[in-house]
PDB file of C-alpha atoms in Angstrom:
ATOM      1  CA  UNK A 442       7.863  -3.299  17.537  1.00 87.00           C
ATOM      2  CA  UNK A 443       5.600  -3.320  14.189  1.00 95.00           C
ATOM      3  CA  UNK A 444       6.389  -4.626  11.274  1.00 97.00           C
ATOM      4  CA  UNK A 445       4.565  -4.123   7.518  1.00 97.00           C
ATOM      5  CA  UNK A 446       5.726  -7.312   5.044  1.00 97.00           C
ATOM      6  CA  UNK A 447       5.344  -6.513   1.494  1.00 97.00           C
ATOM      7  CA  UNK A 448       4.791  -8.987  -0.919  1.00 97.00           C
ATOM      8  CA  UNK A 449       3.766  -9.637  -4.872  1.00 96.00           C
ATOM      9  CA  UNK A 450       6.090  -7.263  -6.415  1.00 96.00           C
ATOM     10  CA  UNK A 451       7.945  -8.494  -9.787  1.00 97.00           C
ATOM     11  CA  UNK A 452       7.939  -8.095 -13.504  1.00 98.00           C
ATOM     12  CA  UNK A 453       4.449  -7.921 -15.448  1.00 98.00           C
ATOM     13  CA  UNK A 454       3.662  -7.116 -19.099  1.00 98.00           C
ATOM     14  CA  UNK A 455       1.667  -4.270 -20.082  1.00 98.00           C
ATOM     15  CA  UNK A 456      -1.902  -4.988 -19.739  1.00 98.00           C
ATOM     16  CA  UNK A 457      -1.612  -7.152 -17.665  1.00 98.00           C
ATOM     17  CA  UNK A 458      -2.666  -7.738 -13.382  1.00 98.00           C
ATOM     18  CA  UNK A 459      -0.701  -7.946 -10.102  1.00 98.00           C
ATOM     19  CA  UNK A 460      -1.571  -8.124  -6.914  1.00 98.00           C
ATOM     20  CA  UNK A 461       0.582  -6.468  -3.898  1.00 98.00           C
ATOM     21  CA  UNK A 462      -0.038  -7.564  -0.213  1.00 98.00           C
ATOM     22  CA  UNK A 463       1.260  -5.484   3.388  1.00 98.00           C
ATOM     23  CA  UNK A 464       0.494  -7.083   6.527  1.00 97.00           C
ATOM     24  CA  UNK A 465       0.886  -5.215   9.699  1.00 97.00           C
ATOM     25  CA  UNK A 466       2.347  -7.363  12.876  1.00 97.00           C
ATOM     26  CA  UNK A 467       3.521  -6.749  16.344  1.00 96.00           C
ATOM     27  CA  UNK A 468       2.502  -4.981  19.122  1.00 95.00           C
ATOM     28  CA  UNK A 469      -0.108  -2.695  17.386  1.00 96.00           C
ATOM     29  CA  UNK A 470      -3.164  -1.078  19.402  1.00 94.00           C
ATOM     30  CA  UNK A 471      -5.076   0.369  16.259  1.00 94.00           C
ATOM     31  CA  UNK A 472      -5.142   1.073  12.800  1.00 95.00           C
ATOM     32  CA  UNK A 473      -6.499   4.222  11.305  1.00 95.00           C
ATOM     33  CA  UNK A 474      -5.662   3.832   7.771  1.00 96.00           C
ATOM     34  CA  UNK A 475      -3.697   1.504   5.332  1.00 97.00           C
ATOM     35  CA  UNK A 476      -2.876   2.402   2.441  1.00 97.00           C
ATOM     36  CA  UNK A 477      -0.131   2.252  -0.557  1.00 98.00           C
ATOM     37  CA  UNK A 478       2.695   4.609  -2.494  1.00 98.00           C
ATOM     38  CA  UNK A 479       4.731   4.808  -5.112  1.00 98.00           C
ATOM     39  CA  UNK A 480       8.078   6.383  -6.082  1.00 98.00           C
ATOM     40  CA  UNK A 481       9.036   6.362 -10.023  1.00 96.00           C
ATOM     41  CA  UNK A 482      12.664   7.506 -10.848  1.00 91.00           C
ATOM     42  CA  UNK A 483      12.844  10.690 -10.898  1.00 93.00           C
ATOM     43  CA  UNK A 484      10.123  11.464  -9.413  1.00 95.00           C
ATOM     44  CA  UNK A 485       8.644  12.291  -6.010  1.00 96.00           C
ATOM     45  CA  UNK A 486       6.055   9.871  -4.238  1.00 97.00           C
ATOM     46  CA  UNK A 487       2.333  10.080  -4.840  1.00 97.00           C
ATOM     47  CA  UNK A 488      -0.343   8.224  -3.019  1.00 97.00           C
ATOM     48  CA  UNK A 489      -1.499   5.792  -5.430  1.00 98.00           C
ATOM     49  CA  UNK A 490      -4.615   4.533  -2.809  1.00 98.00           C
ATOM     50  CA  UNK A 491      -5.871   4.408   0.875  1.00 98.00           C
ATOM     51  CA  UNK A 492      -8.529   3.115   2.864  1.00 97.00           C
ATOM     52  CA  UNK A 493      -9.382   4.391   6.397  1.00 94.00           C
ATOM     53  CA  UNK A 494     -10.571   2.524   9.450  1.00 89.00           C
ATOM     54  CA  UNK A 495     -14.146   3.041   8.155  1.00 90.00           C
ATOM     55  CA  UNK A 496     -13.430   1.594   5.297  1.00 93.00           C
ATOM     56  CA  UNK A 497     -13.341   4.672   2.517  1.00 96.00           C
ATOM     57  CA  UNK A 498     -11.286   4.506   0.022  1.00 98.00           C
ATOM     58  CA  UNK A 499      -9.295   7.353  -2.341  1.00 97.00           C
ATOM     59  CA  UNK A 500      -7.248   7.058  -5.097  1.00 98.00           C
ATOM     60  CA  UNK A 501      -5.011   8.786  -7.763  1.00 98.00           C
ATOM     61  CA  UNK A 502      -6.604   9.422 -10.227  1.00 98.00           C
ATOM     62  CA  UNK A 503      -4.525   7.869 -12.746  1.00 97.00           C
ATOM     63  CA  UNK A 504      -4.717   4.600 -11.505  1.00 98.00           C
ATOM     64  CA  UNK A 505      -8.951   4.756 -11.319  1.00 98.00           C
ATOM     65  CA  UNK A 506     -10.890   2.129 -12.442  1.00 98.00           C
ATOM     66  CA  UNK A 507      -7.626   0.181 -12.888  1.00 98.00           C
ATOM     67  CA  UNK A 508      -6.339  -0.519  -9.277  1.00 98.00           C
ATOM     68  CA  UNK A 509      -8.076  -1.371  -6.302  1.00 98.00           C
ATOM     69  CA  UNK A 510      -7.451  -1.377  -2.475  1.00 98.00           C
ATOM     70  CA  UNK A 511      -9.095  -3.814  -0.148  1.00 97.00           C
ATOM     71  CA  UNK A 512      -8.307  -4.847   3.391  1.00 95.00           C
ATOM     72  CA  UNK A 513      -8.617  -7.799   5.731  1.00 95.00           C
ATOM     73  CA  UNK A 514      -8.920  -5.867   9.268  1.00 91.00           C
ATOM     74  CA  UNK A 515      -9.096  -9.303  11.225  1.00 92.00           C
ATOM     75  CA  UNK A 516      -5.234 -10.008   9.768  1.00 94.00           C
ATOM     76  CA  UNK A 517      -3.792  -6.227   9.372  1.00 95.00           C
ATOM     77  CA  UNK A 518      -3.340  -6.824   5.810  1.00 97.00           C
ATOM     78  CA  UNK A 519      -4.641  -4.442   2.834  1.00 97.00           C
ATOM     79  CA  UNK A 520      -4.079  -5.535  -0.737  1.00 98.00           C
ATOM     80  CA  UNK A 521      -3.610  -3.358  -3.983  1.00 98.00           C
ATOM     81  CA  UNK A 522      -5.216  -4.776  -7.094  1.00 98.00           C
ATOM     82  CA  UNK A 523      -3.531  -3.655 -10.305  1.00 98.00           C
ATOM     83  CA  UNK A 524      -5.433  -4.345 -13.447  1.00 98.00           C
ATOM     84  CA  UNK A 525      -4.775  -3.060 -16.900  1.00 98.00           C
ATOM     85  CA  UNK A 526      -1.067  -1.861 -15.944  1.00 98.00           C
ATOM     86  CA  UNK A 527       0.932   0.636 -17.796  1.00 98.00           C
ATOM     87  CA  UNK A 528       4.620   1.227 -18.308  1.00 98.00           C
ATOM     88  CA  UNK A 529       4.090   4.268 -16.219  1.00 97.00           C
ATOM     89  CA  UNK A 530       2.894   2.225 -13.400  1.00 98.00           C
ATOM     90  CA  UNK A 531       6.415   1.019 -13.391  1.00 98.00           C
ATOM     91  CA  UNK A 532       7.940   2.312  -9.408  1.00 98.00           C
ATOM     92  CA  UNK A 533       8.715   1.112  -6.002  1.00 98.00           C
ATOM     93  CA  UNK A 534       5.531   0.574  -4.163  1.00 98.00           C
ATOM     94  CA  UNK A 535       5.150   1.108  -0.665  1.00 98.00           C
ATOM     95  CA  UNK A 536       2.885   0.091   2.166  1.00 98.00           C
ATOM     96  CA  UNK A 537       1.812   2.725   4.948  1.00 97.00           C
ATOM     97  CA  UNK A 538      -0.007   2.058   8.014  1.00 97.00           C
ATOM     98  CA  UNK A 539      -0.822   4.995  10.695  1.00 97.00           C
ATOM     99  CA  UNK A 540      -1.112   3.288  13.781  1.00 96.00           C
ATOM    100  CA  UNK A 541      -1.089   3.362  17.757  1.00 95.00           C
ATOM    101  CA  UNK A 542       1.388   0.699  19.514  1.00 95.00           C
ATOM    102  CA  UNK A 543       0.306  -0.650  22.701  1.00 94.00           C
ATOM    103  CA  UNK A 544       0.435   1.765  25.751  1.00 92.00           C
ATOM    104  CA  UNK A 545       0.967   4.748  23.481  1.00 90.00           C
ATOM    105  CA  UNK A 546      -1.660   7.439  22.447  1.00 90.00           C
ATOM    106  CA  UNK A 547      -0.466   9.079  19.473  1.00 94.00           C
ATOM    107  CA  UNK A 548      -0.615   7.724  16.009  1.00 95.00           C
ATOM    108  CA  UNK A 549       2.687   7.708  13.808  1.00 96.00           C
ATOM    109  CA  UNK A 550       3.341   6.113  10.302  1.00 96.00           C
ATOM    110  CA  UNK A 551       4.999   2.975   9.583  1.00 97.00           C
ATOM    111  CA  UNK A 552       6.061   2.032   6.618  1.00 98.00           C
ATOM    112  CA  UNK A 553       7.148  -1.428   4.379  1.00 98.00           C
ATOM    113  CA  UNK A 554      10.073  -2.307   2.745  1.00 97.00           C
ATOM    114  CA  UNK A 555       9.226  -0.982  -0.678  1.00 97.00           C
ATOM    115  CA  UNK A 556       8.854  -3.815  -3.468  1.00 98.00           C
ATOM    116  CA  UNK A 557       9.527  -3.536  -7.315  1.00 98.00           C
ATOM    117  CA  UNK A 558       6.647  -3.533 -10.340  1.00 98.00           C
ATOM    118  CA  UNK A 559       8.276  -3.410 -13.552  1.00 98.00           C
ATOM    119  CA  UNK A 560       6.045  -3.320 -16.295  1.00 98.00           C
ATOM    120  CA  UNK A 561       7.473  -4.115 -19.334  1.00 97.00           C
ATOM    121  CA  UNK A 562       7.482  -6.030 -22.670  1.00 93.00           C
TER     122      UNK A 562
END
């Protein structure tokens, strides 16, 4: 069993920082990339950023030079920086993790529970 634990979510005024958390437990082989979406009402999900097991990075690019995505490989945890946020930041983020469990080859996504960012006055 694997589990990704969100964390950091909440209300934050425009301008201002957050930082989300994921960390990856259980009976997990390898990961090949981390890496973090987001669904707005109305809308469909986007990749906001991702890092691989190599450590390169992509992101949207309306969130460049204002979020960034690190990750601690010794705990399974990747972070997502948010600086400078925007009303239109405003979604349900969520973590995603393409991994291999123990005694099984293929890869396959896993995914967290989803956690709020409201950015608002």
């Amino acid at each position: 069993q694997v589990q990704l634990v969100e964390s950091g979510g909440g209300l934050v005024q425009p301008g201002g920082s957050q930082r989300l958390s994921c960390a990856a437990s259980g009976s997990i082989f390898s990961i090949n990339a981390m890496g973090w979406y987001r669904q707005a009402p109305g809308k469909q999900r986007e990749l906001v950023a991702g890092i691989t097991n190599g450590g390169s990075t992509n992101y949207a690019d309306s969130v460049k030079g204002r979020f960034t995505v690190l990750r601690d490989y010794a705990k399974n945890t990747v972070y997502l920086q948010m600086n400078s946020l925007k009303p239109e930041d405003t979604a349900v983020y969520y973590c995603n993790a393409v991994l291999k469990i123990l005694h099984y080859t293929a890869y396959a996504d896993y995914w967290g529970q989803g956690t709020q960012v409201t950015v608002s006055s």
